[in-house]
CSV table of C-alpha atoms in Angstrom, one decimal:
chain,number,residue,atom,x,y,z
A,1,UNK,CA,-15.9,13.8,-7.1
A,2,UNK,CA,-12.5,15.2,-6.2
A,3,UNK,CA,-10.5,17.4,-8.7
A,4,UNK,CA,-6.6,17.4,-8.6
A,5,UNK,CA,-4.8,20.0,-10.4
A,6,UNK,CA,-1.6,19.3,-12.1
A,7,UNK,CA,1.1,21.5,-13.3
A,8,UNK,CA,1.2,21.8,-17.3
A,9,UNK,CA,3.8,19.4,-18.1
A,10,UNK,CA,2.0,16.5,-16.5
A,11,UNK,CA,1.7,13.9,-19.5
A,12,UNK,CA,-0.9,11.5,-17.6
A,13,UNK,CA,2.1,8.6,-17.7
A,14,UNK,CA,2.9,7.8,-14.1
A,15,UNK,CA,6.0,6.1,-15.8
A,16,UNK,CA,7.3,9.3,-17.1
A,17,UNK,CA,6.5,12.0,-14.5
A,18,UNK,CA,7.7,12.7,-11.1
A,19,UNK,CA,5.1,12.2,-8.6
A,20,UNK,CA,6.4,15.3,-6.5
A,21,UNK,CA,7.2,17.9,-9.3
A,22,UNK,CA,5.6,16.5,-12.1
A,23,UNK,CA,8.5,17.2,-14.2
A,24,UNK,CA,9.3,14.7,-16.9
A,25,UNK,CA,11.9,12.3,-16.0
A,26,UNK,CA,15.2,11.2,-17.8
A,27,UNK,CA,18.5,9.2,-17.2
A,28,UNK,CA,20.1,12.3,-16.2
A,29,UNK,CA,17.1,13.7,-13.2
A,30,UNK,CA,15.4,10.5,-12.3
A,31,UNK,CA,16.4,9.5,-8.5
A,32,UNK,CA,18.0,5.7,-8.3
A,33,UNK,CA,17.1,5.0,-4.8
A,34,UNK,CA,14.6,2.4,-4.3
A,35,UNK,CA,11.3,2.3,-2.9
A,36,UNK,CA,12.5,0.0,-0.1
A,37,UNK,CA,15.0,2.0,2.1
A,38,UNK,CA,18.8,1.1,2.2
A,39,UNK,CA,18.5,1.0,5.9
A,40,UNK,CA,16.1,-1.8,6.0
A,41,UNK,CA,18.0,-4.0,3.6
A,42,UNK,CA,21.0,-2.9,6.5
A,43,UNK,CA,19.5,-3.5,9.9
A,44,UNK,CA,17.8,-7.0,9.1
A,45,UNK,CA,18.6,-10.2,7.6
A,46,UNK,CA,18.4,-9.6,3.7
A,47,UNK,CA,17.0,-13.2,4.1
A,48,UNK,CA,14.2,-12.3,5.7
A,49,UNK,CA,13.0,-9.6,3.5
A,50,UNK,CA,14.3,-11.1,0.0
A,51,UNK,CA,13.0,-14.8,0.8
A,52,UNK,CA,10.1,-14.1,-1.6
A,53,UNK,CA,12.0,-12.0,-4.1
A,54,UNK,CA,15.6,-12.0,-5.5
A,55,UNK,CA,17.8,-9.2,-4.6
A,56,UNK,CA,17.9,-7.9,-8.2
A,57,UNK,CA,14.0,-7.0,-7.7
A,58,UNK,CA,14.3,-5.0,-5.2
A,59,UNK,CA,17.2,-3.1,-6.9
A,60,UNK,CA,14.5,-2.6,-9.5
A,61,UNK,CA,12.1,-1.0,-7.3
A,62,UNK,CA,12.6,2.3,-8.4
A,63,UNK,CA,9.9,5.1,-7.6
A,64,UNK,CA,8.9,7.7,-10.6
A,65,UNK,CA,10.6,10.8,-8.6
A,66,UNK,CA,13.4,13.2,-9.9
A,67,UNK,CA,16.6,13.2,-7.6
A,68,UNK,CA,15.9,16.8,-6.3
A,69,UNK,CA,12.6,16.2,-4.8
A,70,UNK,CA,14.0,12.6,-3.3
A,71,UNK,CA,16.6,14.7,-1.3
A,72,UNK,CA,13.9,17.2,-0.3
A,73,UNK,CA,10.9,15.4,0.6
A,74,UNK,CA,11.6,11.6,0.5
A,75,UNK,CA,14.9,11.2,2.2
A,76,UNK,CA,13.5,13.3,5.0
A,77,UNK,CA,10.5,11.3,5.2
A,78,UNK,CA,12.3,7.7,5.0
A,79,UNK,CA,14.7,9.3,7.9
A,80,UNK,CA,11.8,10.3,10.0
A,81,UNK,CA,10.8,6.5,9.5
A,82,UNK,CA,14.0,5.0,10.7
A,83,UNK,CA,14.6,7.1,13.6
A,84,UNK,CA,11.4,6.4,15.1
A,85,UNK,CA,10.6,2.8,14.3
A,86,UNK,CA,13.4,1.3,16.0
A,87,UNK,CA,12.3,3.0,19.1
A,88,UNK,CA,9.1,0.8,19.5
A,89,UNK,CA,5.3,1.2,19.0
A,90,UNK,CA,4.6,4.0,21.5
A,91,UNK,CA,7.3,6.3,19.7
A,92,UNK,CA,6.2,5.4,16.4
A,93,UNK,CA,2.4,6.1,16.9
A,94,UNK,CA,3.5,9.6,17.7
A,95,UNK,CA,4.2,10.1,13.8
A,96,UNK,CA,1.3,12.2,12.3
A,97,UNK,CA,-0.5,9.1,10.7
A,98,UNK,CA,-0.6,11.1,6.9
A,99,UNK,CA,3.2,10.7,7.2
A,100,UNK,CA,2.8,7.0,8.1
A,101,UNK,CA,0.4,6.4,5.3
A,102,UNK,CA,2.8,8.2,2.6
A,103,UNK,CA,5.4,6.6,3.7
A,104,UNK,CA,4.1,3.2,3.0
A,105,UNK,CA,2.6,4.3,-0.1
A,106,UNK,CA,5.8,5.2,-1.2
A,107,UNK,CA,7.2,1.7,-0.4
A,108,UNK,CA,4.5,0.4,-2.4
A,109,UNK,CA,4.6,2.7,-5.2
A,110,UNK,CA,7.8,0.8,-6.2
A,111,UNK,CA,5.6,-2.4,-6.4
A,112,UNK,CA,3.1,-0.9,-8.2
A,113,UNK,CA,5.1,0.9,-10.6
A,114,UNK,CA,7.1,-2.2,-11.6
A,115,UNK,CA,4.1,-4.2,-12.4
A,116,UNK,CA,2.4,-1.1,-14.1
A,117,UNK,CA,5.7,-1.1,-16.7
A,118,UNK,CA,4.6,-4.9,-17.1
A,119,UNK,CA,1.7,-4.0,-18.0
A,120,UNK,CA,2.5,-1.1,-20.2
A,121,UNK,CA,5.1,-3.8,-22.1
A,122,UNK,CA,2.8,-6.6,-22.2
A,123,UNK,CA,-0.2,-4.5,-24.0
A,124,UNK,CA,2.4,-3.0,-26.3
A,125,UNK,CA,1.1,0.6,-26.1
A,126,UNK,CA,2.1,4.2,-25.1
A,127,UNK,CA,1.5,5.2,-21.5
A,128,UNK,CA,-0.5,8.5,-22.2
A,129,UNK,CA,-3.3,6.3,-23.8
A,130,UNK,CA,-5.0,4.8,-21.4
A,131,UNK,CA,-8.4,5.6,-21.2
A,132,UNK,CA,-9.5,2.7,-23.6
A,133,UNK,CA,-8.2,0.4,-21.3
A,134,UNK,CA,-9.5,-0.4,-17.8
A,135,UNK,CA,-6.6,-2.6,-16.5
A,136,UNK,CA,-4.5,0.3,-17.5
A,137,UNK,CA,-6.7,2.9,-16.2
A,138,UNK,CA,-7.0,1.0,-12.5
A,139,UNK,CA,-3.0,1.7,-12.5
A,140,UNK,CA,-3.6,5.3,-13.3
A,141,UNK,CA,-5.8,6.0,-10.5
A,142,UNK,CA,-4.0,4.0,-8.2
A,143,UNK,CA,-1.0,6.3,-9.1
A,144,UNK,CA,-2.9,9.7,-8.9
A,145,UNK,CA,-4.4,8.7,-5.5
A,146,UNK,CA,-0.7,7.9,-4.2
A,147,UNK,CA,0.3,11.2,-6.1
A,148,UNK,CA,-2.3,12.9,-4.4
A,149,UNK,CA,-0.9,12.3,-0.9
A,150,UNK,CA,2.3,13.4,-2.3
A,151,UNK,CA,1.0,16.5,-3.0
A,152,UNK,CA,-1.0,16.8,0.3
A,153,UNK,CA,-4.3,17.4,-1.5
A,154,UNK,CA,-7.2,18.2,0.7
A,155,UNK,CA,-10.0,15.5,0.2
A,156,UNK,CA,-13.8,15.8,1.4
A,157,UNK,CA,-13.5,12.1,2.3
A,158,UNK,CA,-10.6,9.8,2.8
A,159,UNK,CA,-9.4,7.4,-0.3
A,160,UNK,CA,-7.4,5.3,2.0
A,161,UNK,CA,-7.5,3.1,5.1
A,162,UNK,CA,-4.2,2.8,7.4
A,163,UNK,CA,-4.3,1.2,10.4
A,164,UNK,CA,-1.2,0.6,12.6
A,165,UNK,CA,-0.6,-2.4,15.2
A,166,UNK,CA,1.6,-2.9,18.5
A,167,UNK,CA,3.1,-6.4,17.8
A,168,UNK,CA,5.0,-8.1,20.1
A,169,UNK,CA,9.0,-8.4,19.0
A,170,UNK,CA,9.8,-12.1,18.9
A,171,UNK,CA,13.7,-12.4,20.2
A,172,UNK,CA,14.6,-15.4,17.9
A,173,UNK,CA,13.6,-13.4,14.8
A,174,UNK,CA,14.6,-10.4,12.8
A,175,UNK,CA,10.9,-9.0,13.2
A,176,UNK,CA,10.2,-8.2,9.7
A,177,UNK,CA,7.7,-9.4,7.3
A,178,UNK,CA,5.7,-8.0,4.1
A,179,UNK,CA,3.2,-8.7,2.0
A,180,UNK,CA,1.4,-7.0,-0.9
A,181,UNK,CA,-1.7,-7.7,-3.5
A,182,UNK,CA,-1.9,-5.1,-6.5
A,183,UNK,CA,-5.3,-6.2,-7.3
A,184,UNK,CA,-6.7,-5.0,-4.0
A,185,UNK,CA,-3.8,-2.2,-3.6
A,186,UNK,CA,-2.7,-3.8,-0.1
A,187,UNK,CA,0.5,-3.4,1.8
A,188,UNK,CA,1.0,-5.4,4.9
A,189,UNK,CA,4.2,-4.7,6.7
A,190,UNK,CA,5.6,-5.6,10.1
A,191,UNK,CA,9.1,-3.9,11.6
A,192,UNK,CA,10.2,-4.3,14.9
A,193,UNK,CA,7.0,-3.8,17.4
A,194,UNK,CA,5.0,-1.8,14.8
A,195,UNK,CA,2.3,-3.8,12.2
A,196,UNK,CA,1.2,-1.4,9.4
A,197,UNK,CA,-1.4,-2.3,6.7
A,198,UNK,CA,-2.6,0.4,4.0
A,199,UNK,CA,-5.1,-0.4,1.5
A,200,UNK,CA,-6.1,2.6,-1.2
A,201,UNK,CA,-8.8,3.5,-3.3
A,202,UNK,CA,-11.2,1.7,-0.5
A,203,UNK,CA,-12.6,5.4,0.7
A,204,UNK,CA,-11.5,4.5,4.3
A,205,UNK,CA,-13.9,1.8,4.5
A,206,UNK,CA,-11.5,-1.0,6.0
A,207,UNK,CA,-10.6,1.6,8.5
A,208,UNK,CA,-13.9,2.6,9.8
A,209,UNK,CA,-14.8,-1.4,9.8
A,210,UNK,CA,-12.0,-2.4,12.1
A,211,UNK,CA,-12.4,0.6,14.5
A,212,UNK,CA,-16.1,0.1,14.8
A,213,UNK,CA,-15.8,-3.2,15.2
A,214,UNK,CA,-15.0,-4.7,18.7
A,215,UNK,CA,-13.9,-7.6,17.5
A,216,UNK,CA,-11.2,-6.1,16.0
A,217,UNK,CA,-10.9,-2.4,17.5
A,218,UNK,CA,-9.9,-4.7,21.0
A,219,UNK,CA,-6.7,-5.6,19.4
A,220,UNK,CA,-5.5,-2.4,18.3
A,221,UNK,CA,-4.2,-0.4,21.3
A,222,UNK,CA,-2.8,-3.6,22.8
A,223,UNK,CA,0.2,-5.4,22.3
A,224,UNK,CA,-0.6,-8.4,20.1
A,225,UNK,CA,1.4,-11.4,18.8
A,226,UNK,CA,2.9,-11.6,14.9
A,227,UNK,CA,-0.1,-14.6,14.4
A,228,UNK,CA,-2.4,-12.4,15.9
A,229,UNK,CA,-1.3,-9.5,13.5
A,230,UNK,CA,-1.7,-12.0,10.7
A,231,UNK,CA,-5.0,-13.4,11.4
A,232,UNK,CA,-6.5,-9.7,11.7
A,233,UNK,CA,-4.8,-9.1,8.4
A,234,UNK,CA,-6.2,-12.4,6.9
A,235,UNK,CA,-10.0,-10.7,7.9
A,236,UNK,CA,-9.0,-7.4,6.6
A,237,UNK,CA,-8.2,-9.1,3.5
A,238,UNK,CA,-10.7,-11.2,2.9
A,239,UNK,CA,-13.4,-8.2,3.8
A,240,UNK,CA,-11.7,-6.3,0.9
A,241,UNK,CA,-12.0,-9.4,-1.3
A,242,UNK,CA,-15.8,-9.5,-0.4
A,243,UNK,CA,-16.0,-5.7,-0.6
A,244,UNK,CA,-17.3,-5.9,-4.8
A,245,UNK,CA,-19.3,-2.2,-3.7
A,246,UNK,CA,-16.1,-0.5,-2.0
A,247,UNK,CA,-15.8,3.0,-2.9
A,248,UNK,CA,-13.5,2.5,-5.9
A,249,UNK,CA,-12.6,5.3,-8.5
A,250,UNK,CA,-12.3,6.2,-11.9
A,251,UNK,CA,-10.3,9.1,-13.6
A,252,UNK,CA,-11.5,11.8,-16.3
A,253,UNK,CA,-9.0,13.7,-18.2
A,254,UNK,CA,-10.5,16.9,-19.9
A,255,UNK,CA,-8.6,17.8,-23.3
A,256,UNK,CA,-6.9,20.8,-23.4
A,257,UNK,CA,-7.2,21.2,-19.2
A,258,UNK,CA,-4.5,20.8,-16.6
A,259,UNK,CA,-7.0,18.7,-14.5
A,260,UNK,CA,-7.9,15.4,-14.0
A,261,UNK,CA,-10.9,14.0,-11.8
A,262,UNK,CA,-10.9,11.0,-9.7
A,263,UNK,CA,-14.9,9.9,-9.5
A,264,UNK,CA,-16.8,7.8,-7.3
A,265,UNK,CA,-19.0,6.2,-9.5
A,266,UNK,CA,-22.5,6.1,-8.1
A,267,UNK,CA,-22.8,2.4,-8.4
A,268,UNK,CA,-19.9,2.0,-6.2
A,269,UNK,CA,-21.2,3.8,-3.1
A,270,UNK,CA,-23.3,1.4,-1.5
A,271,UNK,CA,-21.3,-0.7,0.9
A,272,UNK,CA,-22.5,-4.6,0.4
A,273,UNK,CA,-20.8,-7.2,1.1
A,274,UNK,CA,-20.4,-10.9,-0.7
A,275,UNK,CA,-21.4,-13.4,2.3
A,276,UNK,CA,-19.1,-14.9,4.3
A,277,UNK,CA,-17.6,-18.0,3.7
A,278,UNK,CA,-15.9,-19.7,6.8
A,279,UNK,CA,-14.5,-22.4,4.3
A,280,UNK,CA,-13.3,-19.7,1.9
A,281,UNK,CA,-11.9,-17.5,4.6
A,282,UNK,CA,-9.8,-20.0,5.9
A,283,UNK,CA,-7.9,-20.4,2.4
A,284,UNK,CA,-6.9,-16.9,2.8
A,285,UNK,CA,-6.1,-17.6,6.4
A,286,UNK,CA,-4.0,-20.6,5.8
A,287,UNK,CA,-2.0,-19.1,2.7
A,288,UNK,CA,-1.4,-15.7,4.3
A,289,UNK,CA,-0.1,-17.8,7.5
A,290,UNK,CA,2.3,-19.7,5.4
A,291,UNK,CA,3.5,-16.9,3.2
A,292,UNK,CA,4.2,-14.6,6.5
A,293,UNK,CA,4.9,-16.8,9.4
A,294,UNK,CA,6.4,-20.4,7.6
A,295,UNK,CA,3.8,-21.9,9.9
A,296,UNK,CA,0.8,-24.6,9.2
A,297,UNK,CA,-2.7,-23.6,10.7
A,298,UNK,CA,-5.5,-24.8,11.1
A,299,UNK,CA,-9.4,-23.8,12.1
A,300,UNK,CA,-8.4,-24.5,15.6
A,301,UNK,CA,-5.9,-21.7,15.8
A,302,UNK,CA,-8.2,-19.0,14.9
A,303,UNK,CA,-8.6,-16.3,17.7
A,304,UNK,CA,-11.0,-13.8,15.9
């Protein structure tokens, strides 16, 4: 069980409170900055970043943060990533892992918050009454995990997996790509020589698997092609889909108390997987390769 303490004005609403200081957000104090930093759009060809979305979509990816906290906390984090990521993998990997995870979670948070708002609108209910809706509770739990990362909460065990890869640059492209899946709480980012995979709510399961299996770990400390990075992510993503018993979390809020508990349900501790189906895996592999590279692949193109 993990206990997170909140300030008294935390009202159990991911859309209405600053993720860092808990103050209620208003039009006057809310930051208007997008979760995708402006330097990404400035540096790369916007067509590469916006090819799967509209420009208006990215303009709407505001995160629940007040202007003061954004300037004092997130602006510096964005600047550190910007100053380092363009200096290559060797420079980037020196950044503390928790900062890389926090920055990647910030990017994911904008996508997540937009989806969460859509679910709220669909269900036509107030954000503070989530306990009777499993779908909304899933979003709340994800928000609390991201929020705990911003609050630098100490945990007995990690709640997320983070992997960073050294991806070979392609002089003929802008070397940027991203993919996210809110169902599995995972985001894939490639910026120049840096490849990042972050999954939340998996209790570091995927990180343990990739670092413990030579089939994967052999590719983690050497330069790989973008195509190899995509296939590694395909394995990562399919393993997430098979791991029905990963350490998911649920939330409990006690009336009259400024605490929320994240609990790892006992029936989710057994780390078993559904059987690996090669034909099904290649559906994932083909989709992700087409989505991220624009190329067609076959079973003969696999290197794993």
